[in-house]
Coordinates of C-alpha atoms and ligand atoms in Angstrom, one line a residue:
X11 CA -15.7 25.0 14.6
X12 CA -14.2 23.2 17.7
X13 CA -10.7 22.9 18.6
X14 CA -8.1 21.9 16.2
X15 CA -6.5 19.0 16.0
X16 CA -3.2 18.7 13.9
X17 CA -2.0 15.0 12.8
X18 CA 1.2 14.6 11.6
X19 CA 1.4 11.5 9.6
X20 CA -0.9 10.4 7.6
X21 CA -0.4 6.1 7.9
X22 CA -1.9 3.5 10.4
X23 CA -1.2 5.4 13.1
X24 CA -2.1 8.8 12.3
X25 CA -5.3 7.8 10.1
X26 CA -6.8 5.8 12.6
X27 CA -6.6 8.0 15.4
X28 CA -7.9 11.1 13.2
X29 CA -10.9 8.8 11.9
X30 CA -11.6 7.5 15.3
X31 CA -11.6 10.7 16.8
X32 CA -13.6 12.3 14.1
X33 CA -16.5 9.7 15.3
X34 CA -16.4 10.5 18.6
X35 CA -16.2 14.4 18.2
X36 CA -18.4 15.9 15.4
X37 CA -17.0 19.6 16.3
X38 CA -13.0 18.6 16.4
X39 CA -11.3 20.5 13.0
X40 CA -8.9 17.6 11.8
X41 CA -6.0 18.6 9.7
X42 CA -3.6 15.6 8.9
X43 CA 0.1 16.6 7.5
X44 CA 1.6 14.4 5.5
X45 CA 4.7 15.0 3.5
X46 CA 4.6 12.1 1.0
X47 CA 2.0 11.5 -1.9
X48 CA 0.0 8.6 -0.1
X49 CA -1.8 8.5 3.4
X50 CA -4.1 5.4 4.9
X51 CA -2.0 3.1 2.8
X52 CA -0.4 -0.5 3.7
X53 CA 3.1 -0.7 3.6
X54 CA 2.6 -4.3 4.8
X55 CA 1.7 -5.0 1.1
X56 CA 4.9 -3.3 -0.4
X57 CA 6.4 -6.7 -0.8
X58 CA 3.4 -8.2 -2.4
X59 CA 3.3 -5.5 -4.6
X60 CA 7.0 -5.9 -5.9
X61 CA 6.4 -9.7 -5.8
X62 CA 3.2 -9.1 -8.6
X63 CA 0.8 -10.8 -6.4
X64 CA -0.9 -7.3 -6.3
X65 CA -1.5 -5.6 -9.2
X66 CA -1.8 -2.0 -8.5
X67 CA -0.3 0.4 -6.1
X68 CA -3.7 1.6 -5.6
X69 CA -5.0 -1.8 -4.0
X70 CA -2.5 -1.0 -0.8
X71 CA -4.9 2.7 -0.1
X72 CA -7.5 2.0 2.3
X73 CA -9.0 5.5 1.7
X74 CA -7.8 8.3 -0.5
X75 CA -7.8 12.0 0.4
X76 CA -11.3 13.0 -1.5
X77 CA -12.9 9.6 1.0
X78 CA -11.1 10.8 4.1
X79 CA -12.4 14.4 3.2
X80 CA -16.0 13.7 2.4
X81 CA -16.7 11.2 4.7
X82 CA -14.6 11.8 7.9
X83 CA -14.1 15.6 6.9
X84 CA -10.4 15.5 7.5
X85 CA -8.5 18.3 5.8
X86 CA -5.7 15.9 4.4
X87 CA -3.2 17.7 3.2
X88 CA -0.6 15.5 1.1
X89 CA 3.1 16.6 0.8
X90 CA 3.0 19.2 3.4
X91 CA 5.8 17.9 5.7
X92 CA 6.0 19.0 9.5
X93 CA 9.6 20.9 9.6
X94 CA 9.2 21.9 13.8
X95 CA 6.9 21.9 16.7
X96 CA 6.9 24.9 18.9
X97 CA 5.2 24.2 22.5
X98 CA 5.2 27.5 23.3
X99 CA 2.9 29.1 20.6
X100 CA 1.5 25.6 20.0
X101 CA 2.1 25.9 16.2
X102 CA 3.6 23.3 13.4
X103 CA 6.0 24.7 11.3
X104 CA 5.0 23.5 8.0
X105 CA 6.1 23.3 4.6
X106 CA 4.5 22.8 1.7
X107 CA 6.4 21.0 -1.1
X108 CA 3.9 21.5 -3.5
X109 CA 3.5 25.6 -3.1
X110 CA 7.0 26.0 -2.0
X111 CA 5.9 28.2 0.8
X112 CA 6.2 27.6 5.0
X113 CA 3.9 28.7 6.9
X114 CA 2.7 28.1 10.7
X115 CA -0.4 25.7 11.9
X116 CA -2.0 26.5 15.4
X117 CA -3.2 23.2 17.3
X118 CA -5.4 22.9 20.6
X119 CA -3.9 19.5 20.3
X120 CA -1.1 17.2 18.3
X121 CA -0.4 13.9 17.7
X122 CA 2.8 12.8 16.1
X123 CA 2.6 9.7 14.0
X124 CA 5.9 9.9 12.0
X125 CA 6.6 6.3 11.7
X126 CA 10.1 5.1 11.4
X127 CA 12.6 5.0 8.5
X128 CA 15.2 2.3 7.5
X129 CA 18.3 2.5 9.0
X130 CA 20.9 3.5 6.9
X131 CA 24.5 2.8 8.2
X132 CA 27.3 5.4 7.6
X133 CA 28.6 3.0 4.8
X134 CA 30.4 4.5 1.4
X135 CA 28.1 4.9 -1.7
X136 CA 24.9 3.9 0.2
X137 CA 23.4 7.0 -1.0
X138 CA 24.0 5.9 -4.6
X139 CA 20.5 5.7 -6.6
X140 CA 20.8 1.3 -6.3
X141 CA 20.4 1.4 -2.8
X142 CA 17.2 1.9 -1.6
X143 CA 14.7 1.5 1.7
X144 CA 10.9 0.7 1.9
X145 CA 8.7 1.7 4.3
X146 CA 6.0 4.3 2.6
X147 CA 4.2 4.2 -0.7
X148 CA 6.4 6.4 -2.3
X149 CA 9.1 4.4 -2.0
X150 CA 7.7 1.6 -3.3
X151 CA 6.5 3.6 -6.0
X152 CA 10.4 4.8 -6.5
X153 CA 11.5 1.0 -6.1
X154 CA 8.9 -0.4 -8.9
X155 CA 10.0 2.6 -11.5
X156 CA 13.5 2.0 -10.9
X157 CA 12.8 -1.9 -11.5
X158 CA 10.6 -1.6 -14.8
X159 CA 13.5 0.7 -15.8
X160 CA 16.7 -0.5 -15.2
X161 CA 15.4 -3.9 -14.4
X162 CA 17.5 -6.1 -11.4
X163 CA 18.5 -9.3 -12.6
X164 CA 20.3 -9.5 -9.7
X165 CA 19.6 -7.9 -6.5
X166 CA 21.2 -8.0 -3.0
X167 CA 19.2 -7.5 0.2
X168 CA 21.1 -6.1 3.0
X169 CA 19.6 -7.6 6.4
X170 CA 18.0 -10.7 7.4
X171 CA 15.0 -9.5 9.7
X172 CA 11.3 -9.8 8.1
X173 CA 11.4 -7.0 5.7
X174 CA 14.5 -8.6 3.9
X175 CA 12.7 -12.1 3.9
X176 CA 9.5 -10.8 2.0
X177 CA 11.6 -7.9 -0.4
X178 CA 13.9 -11.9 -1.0
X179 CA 10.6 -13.3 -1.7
X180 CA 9.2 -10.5 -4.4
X181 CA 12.4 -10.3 -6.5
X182 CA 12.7 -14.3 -6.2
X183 CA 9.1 -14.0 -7.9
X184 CA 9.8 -11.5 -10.1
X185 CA 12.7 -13.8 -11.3
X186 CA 15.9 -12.0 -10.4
X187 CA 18.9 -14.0 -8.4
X188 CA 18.7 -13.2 -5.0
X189 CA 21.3 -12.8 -2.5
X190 CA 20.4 -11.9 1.3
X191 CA 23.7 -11.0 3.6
X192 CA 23.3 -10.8 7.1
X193 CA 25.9 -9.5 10.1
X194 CA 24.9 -12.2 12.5
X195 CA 25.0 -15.9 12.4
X196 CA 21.7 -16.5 11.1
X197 CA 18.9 -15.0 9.6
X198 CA 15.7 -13.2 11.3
X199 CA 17.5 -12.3 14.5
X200 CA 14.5 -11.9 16.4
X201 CA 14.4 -15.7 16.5
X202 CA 16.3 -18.1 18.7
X203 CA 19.9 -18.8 16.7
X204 CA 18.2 -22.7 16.5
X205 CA 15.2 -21.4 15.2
X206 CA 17.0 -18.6 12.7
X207 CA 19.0 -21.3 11.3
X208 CA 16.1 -23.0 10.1
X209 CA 15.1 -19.9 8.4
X210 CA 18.1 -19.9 6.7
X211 CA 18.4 -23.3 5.2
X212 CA 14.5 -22.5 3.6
X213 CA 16.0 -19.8 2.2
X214 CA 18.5 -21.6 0.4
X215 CA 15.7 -24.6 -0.5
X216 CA 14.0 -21.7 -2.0
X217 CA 16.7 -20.7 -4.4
X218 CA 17.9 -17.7 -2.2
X219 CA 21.5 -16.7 -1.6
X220 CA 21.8 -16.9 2.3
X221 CA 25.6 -15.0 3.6
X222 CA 25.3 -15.2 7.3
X223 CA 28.2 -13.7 9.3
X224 CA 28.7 -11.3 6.3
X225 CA 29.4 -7.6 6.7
X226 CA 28.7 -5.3 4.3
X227 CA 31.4 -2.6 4.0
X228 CA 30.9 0.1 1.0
X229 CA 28.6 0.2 -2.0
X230 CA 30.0 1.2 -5.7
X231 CA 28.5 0.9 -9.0
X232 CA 26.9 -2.5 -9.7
X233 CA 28.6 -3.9 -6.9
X234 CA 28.6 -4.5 -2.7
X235 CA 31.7 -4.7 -1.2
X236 CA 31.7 -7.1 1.9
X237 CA 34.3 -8.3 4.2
X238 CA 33.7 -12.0 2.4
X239 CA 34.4 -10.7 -1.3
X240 CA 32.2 -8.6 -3.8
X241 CA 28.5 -9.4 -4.9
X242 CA 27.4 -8.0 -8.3
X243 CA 23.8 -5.8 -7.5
X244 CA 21.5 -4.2 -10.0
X245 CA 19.7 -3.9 -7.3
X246 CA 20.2 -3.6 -3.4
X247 CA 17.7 -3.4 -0.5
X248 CA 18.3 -1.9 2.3
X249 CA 16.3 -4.5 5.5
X250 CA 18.4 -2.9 8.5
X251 CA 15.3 -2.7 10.8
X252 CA 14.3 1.1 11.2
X253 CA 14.6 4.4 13.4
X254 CA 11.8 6.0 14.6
X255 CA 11.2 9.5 13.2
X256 CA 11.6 11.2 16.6
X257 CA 13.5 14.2 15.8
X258 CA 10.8 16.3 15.6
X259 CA 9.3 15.4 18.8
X260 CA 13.0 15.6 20.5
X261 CA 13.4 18.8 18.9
X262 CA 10.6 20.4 20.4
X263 CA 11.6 18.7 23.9
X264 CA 9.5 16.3 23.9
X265 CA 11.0 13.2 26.1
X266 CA 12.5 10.1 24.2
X267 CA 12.5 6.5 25.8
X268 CA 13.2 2.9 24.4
X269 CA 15.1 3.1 21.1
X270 CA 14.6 6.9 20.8
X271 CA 10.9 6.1 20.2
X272 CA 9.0 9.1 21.8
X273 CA 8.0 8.1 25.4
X274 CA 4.3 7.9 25.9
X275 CA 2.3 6.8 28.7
X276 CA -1.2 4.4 28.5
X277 CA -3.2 6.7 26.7
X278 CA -0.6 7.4 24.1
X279 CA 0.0 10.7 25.8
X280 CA 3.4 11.7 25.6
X281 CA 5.4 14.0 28.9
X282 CA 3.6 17.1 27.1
X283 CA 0.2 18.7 28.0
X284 CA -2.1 18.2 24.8
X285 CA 0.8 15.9 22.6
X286 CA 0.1 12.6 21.9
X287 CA 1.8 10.4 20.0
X288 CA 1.0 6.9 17.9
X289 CA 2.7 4.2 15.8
X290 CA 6.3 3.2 14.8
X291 CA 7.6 6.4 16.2
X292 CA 6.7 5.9 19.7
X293 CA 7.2 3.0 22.8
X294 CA 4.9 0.7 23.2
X295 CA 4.8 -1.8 26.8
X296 CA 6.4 -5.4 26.5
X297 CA 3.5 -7.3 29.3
X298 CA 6.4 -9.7 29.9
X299 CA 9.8 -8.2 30.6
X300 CA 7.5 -5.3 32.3
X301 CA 9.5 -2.4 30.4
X302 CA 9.1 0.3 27.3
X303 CA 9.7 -1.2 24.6
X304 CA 9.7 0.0 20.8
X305 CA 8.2 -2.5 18.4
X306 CA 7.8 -1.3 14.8
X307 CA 4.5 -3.0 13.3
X308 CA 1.5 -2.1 11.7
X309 CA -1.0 -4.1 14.2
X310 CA 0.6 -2.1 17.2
X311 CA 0.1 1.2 15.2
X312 CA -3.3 0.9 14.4
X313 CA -3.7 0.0 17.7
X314 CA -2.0 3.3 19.1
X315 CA -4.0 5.0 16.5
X316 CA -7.2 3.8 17.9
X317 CA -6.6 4.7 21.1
X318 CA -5.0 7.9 21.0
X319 CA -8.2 8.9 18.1
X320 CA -10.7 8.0 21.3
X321 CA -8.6 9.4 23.8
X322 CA -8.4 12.7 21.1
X323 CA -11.7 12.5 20.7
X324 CA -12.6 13.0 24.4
X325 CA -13.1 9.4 25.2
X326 CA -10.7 7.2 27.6
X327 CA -8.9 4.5 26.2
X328 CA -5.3 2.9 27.1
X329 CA -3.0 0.6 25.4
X330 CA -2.7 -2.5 27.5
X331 CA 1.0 -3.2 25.6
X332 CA 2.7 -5.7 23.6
X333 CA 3.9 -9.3 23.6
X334 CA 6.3 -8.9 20.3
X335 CA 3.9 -11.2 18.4
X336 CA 4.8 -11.4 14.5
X337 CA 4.7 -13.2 11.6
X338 CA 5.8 -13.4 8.2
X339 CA 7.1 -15.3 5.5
X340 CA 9.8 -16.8 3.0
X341 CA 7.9 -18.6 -0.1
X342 CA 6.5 -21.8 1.7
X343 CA 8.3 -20.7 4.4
X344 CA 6.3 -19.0 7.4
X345 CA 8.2 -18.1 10.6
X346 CA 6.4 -16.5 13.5
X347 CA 7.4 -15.3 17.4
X348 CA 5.7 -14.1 20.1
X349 CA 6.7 -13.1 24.0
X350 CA 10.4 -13.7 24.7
X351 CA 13.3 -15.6 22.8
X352 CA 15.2 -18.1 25.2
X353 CA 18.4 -15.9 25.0
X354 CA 15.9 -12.7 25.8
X355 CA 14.2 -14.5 28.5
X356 CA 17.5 -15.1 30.4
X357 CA 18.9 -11.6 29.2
X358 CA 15.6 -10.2 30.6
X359 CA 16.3 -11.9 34.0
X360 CA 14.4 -14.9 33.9
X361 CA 14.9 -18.8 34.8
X362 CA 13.6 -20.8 31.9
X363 CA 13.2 -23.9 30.3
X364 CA 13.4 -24.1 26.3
X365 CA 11.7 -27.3 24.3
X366 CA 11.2 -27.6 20.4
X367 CA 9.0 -29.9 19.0
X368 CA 8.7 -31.0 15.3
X369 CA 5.2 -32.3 13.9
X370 CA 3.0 -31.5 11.0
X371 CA 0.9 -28.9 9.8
X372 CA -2.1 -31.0 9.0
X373 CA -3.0 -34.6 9.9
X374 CA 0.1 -37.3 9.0
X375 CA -2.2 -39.2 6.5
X376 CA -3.9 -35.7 4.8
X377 CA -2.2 -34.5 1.7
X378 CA -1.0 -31.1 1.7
X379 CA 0.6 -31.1 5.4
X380 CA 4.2 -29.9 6.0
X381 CA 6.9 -30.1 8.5
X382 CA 6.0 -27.2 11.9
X383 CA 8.9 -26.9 14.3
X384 CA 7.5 -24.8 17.7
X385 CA 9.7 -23.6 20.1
X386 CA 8.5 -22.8 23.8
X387 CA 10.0 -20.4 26.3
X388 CA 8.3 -21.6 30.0
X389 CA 9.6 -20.0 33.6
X390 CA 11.5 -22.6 35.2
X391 CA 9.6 -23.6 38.4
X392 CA 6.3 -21.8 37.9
X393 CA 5.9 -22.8 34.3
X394 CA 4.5 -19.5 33.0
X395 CA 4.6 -19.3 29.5
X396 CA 7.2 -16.9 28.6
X397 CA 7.6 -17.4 24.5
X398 CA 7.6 -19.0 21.8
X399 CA 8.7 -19.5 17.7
X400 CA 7.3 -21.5 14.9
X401 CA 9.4 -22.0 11.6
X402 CA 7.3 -24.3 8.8
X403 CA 5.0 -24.6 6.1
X404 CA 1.5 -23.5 5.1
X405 CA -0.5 -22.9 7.7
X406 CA 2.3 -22.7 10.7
X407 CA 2.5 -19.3 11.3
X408 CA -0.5 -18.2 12.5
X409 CA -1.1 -20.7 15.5
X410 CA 1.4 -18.1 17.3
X411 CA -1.7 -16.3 18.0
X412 CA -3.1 -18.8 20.6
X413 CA 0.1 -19.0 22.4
X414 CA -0.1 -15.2 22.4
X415 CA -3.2 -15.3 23.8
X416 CA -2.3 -17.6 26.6
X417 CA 1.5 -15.2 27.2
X418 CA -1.2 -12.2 27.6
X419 CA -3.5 -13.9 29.5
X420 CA -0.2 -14.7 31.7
X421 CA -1.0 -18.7 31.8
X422 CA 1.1 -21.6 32.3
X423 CA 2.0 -24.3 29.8
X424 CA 0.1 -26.6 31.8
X425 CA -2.8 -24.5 31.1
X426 CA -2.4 -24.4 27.5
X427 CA -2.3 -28.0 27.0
X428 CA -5.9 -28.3 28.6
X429 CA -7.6 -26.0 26.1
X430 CA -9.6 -26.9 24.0
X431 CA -8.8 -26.6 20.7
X432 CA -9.9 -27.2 17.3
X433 CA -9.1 -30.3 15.2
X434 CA -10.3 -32.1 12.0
X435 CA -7.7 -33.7 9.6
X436 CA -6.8 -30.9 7.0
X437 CA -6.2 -28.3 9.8
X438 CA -3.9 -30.1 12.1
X439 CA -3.0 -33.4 13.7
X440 CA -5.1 -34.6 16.4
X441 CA -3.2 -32.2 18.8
X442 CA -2.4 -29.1 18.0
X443 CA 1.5 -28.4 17.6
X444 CA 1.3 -25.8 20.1
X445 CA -0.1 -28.4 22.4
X446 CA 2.5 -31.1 21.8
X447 CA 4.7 -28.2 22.4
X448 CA 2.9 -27.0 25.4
X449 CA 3.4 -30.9 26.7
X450 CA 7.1 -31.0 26.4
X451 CA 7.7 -27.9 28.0
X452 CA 5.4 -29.0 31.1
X453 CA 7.0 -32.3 31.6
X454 CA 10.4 -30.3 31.2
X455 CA 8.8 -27.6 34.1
X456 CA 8.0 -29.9 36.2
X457 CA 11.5 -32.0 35.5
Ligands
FAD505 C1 7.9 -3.7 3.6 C2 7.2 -3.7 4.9 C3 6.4 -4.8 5.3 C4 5.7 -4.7 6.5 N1 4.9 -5.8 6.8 C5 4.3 -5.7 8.0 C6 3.4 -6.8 8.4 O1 3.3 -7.8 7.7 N2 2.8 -6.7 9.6 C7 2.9 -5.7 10.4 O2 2.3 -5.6 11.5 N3 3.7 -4.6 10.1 C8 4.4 -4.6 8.9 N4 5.1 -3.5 8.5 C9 5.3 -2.4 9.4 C10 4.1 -1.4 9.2 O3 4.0 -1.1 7.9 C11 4.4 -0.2 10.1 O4 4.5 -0.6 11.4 C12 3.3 0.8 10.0 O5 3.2 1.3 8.7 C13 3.5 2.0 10.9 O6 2.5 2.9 10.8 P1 2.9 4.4 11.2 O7 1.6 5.2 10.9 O8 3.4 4.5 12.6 O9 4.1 4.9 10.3 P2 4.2 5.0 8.7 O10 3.4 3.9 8.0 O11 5.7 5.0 8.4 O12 3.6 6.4 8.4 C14 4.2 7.6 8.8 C15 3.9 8.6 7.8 O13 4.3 9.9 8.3 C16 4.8 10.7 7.3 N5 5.7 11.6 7.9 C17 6.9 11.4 8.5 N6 7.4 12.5 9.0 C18 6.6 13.5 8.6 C19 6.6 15.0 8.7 N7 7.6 15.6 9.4 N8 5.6 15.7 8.2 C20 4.6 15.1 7.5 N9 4.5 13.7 7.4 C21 5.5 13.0 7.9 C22 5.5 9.6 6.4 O14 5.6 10.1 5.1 C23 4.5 8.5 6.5 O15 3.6 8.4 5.5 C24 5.8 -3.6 7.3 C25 6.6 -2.5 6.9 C26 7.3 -2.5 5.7 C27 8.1 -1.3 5.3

């Protein structure tokens, strides 16, 4: 037997780096912790799940223990949770939940892959049994029992960002009345306030609830106290945005950076000899402001994973870092973002120049097409492309992921209006929306 390698974490980022390591190193012994019930599972599809476009909780496992053990020979152990790291002896502290017994793990090497957790705010009642977060399997699988029990007729989601869009969505589909309260002005405050409030007014098109500007203050039975009245819940969902699990890592004195995600450098190495970490629960790089930054997404964490597992596995690999691409949706909704918001460009130090277009999704004259609005973030005077957002209907969302290309690839908007891309009536007017957007802003560049 080779060295050992402990994983704790057994989700996108801690699967894929003990899989990929596992094909690069034959001898490595691979022991993954992971304190819940699931591992290699897709919490992406929890709303789809609650929504009843997929049927079983099952679909959402990649690979189940007995598949990660026989093919990958990973000794997966499922609710065994990581309670503390000690550097010194290089052991895990670990307890196991089904036995009831702690015990200590040697490693010749770690890699933390906690993930993150919904924030919960210090609020009264929000520990009451309504209330709930989703981010692993088992809570979904908490969330759905508690549903087909109790039922939620009418359920109130607490926070406008992505997660709170798609749980809207599923208990929309599901048939309950749904009511969304956010802090700020607007929904999905990752987007531009112009571009949020379109978010918001699909929302209500969509039969959803929207309080913007709303504070929730306590939870009590049935009910959610906010600073605009009281909302009758069956049902609430917590979609605060999340905290990476660092503790553990801190604990052991292991260095924290952006958003007390742990700090890591290219290679997913964190300020410790033989410690690496991956996923939710550590920084990533933003390639345009230049700085850590702590993204929370299952791309970047399989990502992480991949590159730590090669690195693990005595390959070399680095992360080249983020450009805060994402994308989601509301019903017909879709909403995407990439690079920097106009208030985060200038926040971030730069001179810019904002322009939103409006076109369609499709050809005007091709059934089928909706409205796209794109948004694009340029540097004043150089024109590099900085940003940009997309709120519309089927088929908007995903053309972020040419202007993402072209934010990585550090090009101007002049540049992207000269490639060359795809058209034929069903898929998009002559030019692109990005393009017509990537034309505005140019002409606005160059004044
Ligand atoms: C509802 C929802 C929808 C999402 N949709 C998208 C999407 O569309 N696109 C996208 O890119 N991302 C999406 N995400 C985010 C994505 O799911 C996460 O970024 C991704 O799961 C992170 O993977 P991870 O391995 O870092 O962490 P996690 O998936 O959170 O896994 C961490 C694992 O570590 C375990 N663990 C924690 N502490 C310990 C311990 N001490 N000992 C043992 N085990 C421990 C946990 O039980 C958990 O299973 C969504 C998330 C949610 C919740």
């Amino acid at each position: 037997m080779g060295a050992r390698l402990v994983v704790i974490g057994g989700d996108a980022g801690g699967m894929t780096a003990a899989a990929q390591a596992r094909r690069l190193d034959s001898d490595l012994e691979i022991v993954v912790l992971e304190r819940g019930n699931w591992v290699s599972y897709s919490a992406c599809g929890i709303p789809y799940l609650v929504g009843g476009e997929v049927e079983s909780i099952h679909d959402l496992v990649a690979r189940t223990p007995q598949e990660l053990r026989d093919t990958y020979r990973i000794d997966v152990r499922l609710r065994h949770e990581a309670m503390a790291v000690d550097l010194d002896a290089r052991e895990v502290e670990v307890r196991s939940h089904e036995r009831d017994r702690t015990f200590r793990l040697g490693f010749d090497q770690l890699l933390i892959a906690t993930g993150a957790r919904p924030r919960r705010p210090d609020l009264p009642g929000i520990d009451g049994p309504t209330v709930m977060g989703v981010q692993t399997l088992d809570d979904a699988s908490a969330l759905l029992q508690r549903v087909r029990g109790a039922g939620a007729g009418r359920v109130v989601v607490v926070g406008g960002g992505y997660v709170g869009l798609e749980m809207a969505e599923a208990f929309v589909r599901r048939g309950s009345e749904v009511t969304v309260v956010e802090s700020s002005p607007q929904v999905m405050s990752t987007l531009d306030h112009d571009m949020g409030v379109l978010v918001s007014t699909a929302m209500r098109r969509h039969g959803i609830e929207v309080r913007c500007g709303t504070r929730v203050e306590a939870f009590s039975e049935g009910i959610v106290h906010t600073d605009a009245g009281e909302l009758p819940a069956d049902l609430v969902i917590l979609g605060l945005g999340v905290t990476p699990n660092s503790e553990l890592a801190a604990e052991a004195g292991i260095g924290l950076g952006d958003g007390q995600a742990i700090r890591v450098d290219r290679r997913q190495a964190t300020d410790t000899e033989g410690v690496w970490a991956a996923g939710d629960c550590c920084e990533s790089f933003h390639l345009v402001t230049g700085r850590p930054f702590h993204i929370a997404l299952g791309t970047v964490a399989n990502k992480h994973g991949r590159v730590a597992g090669i690195n693990l596995g005595g390959g070399y690999a680095t992360f080249p870092g983020v450009v805060g691409t994402a994308v989601s949706k509301v019903c017909s909704t879709e909403v995407a973002r990439t690079g920097l918001g106009e208030d985060e460009a200038r926040a971030a130090g730069f001179g810019c120049v904002a322009t939103t277009i409006t076109a369609t999704t499709r050809a005007g004259y091709y059934p089928g097409g909706g409205e796209i609005r794109v948004k694009m973030v340029a540097e004043r005077g150089t024109g590099r492309l900085l940003g940009a957002q997309i709120v519309g209907e089927e088929g908007a969302a995903k053309r972020i992921d040419v202007v993402a290309t072209a934010i990585t690839r550090g090009m101007r908007v002049h540049e992207l209006v000269d490639l060359d891309l795809s058209y034929a009536p069903p898929f998009s007017p002559l030019w692109d929306p990005v393009q017509i957007a990537a034309r505005r802003s140019a002409a606005a560049v160059d004044g």
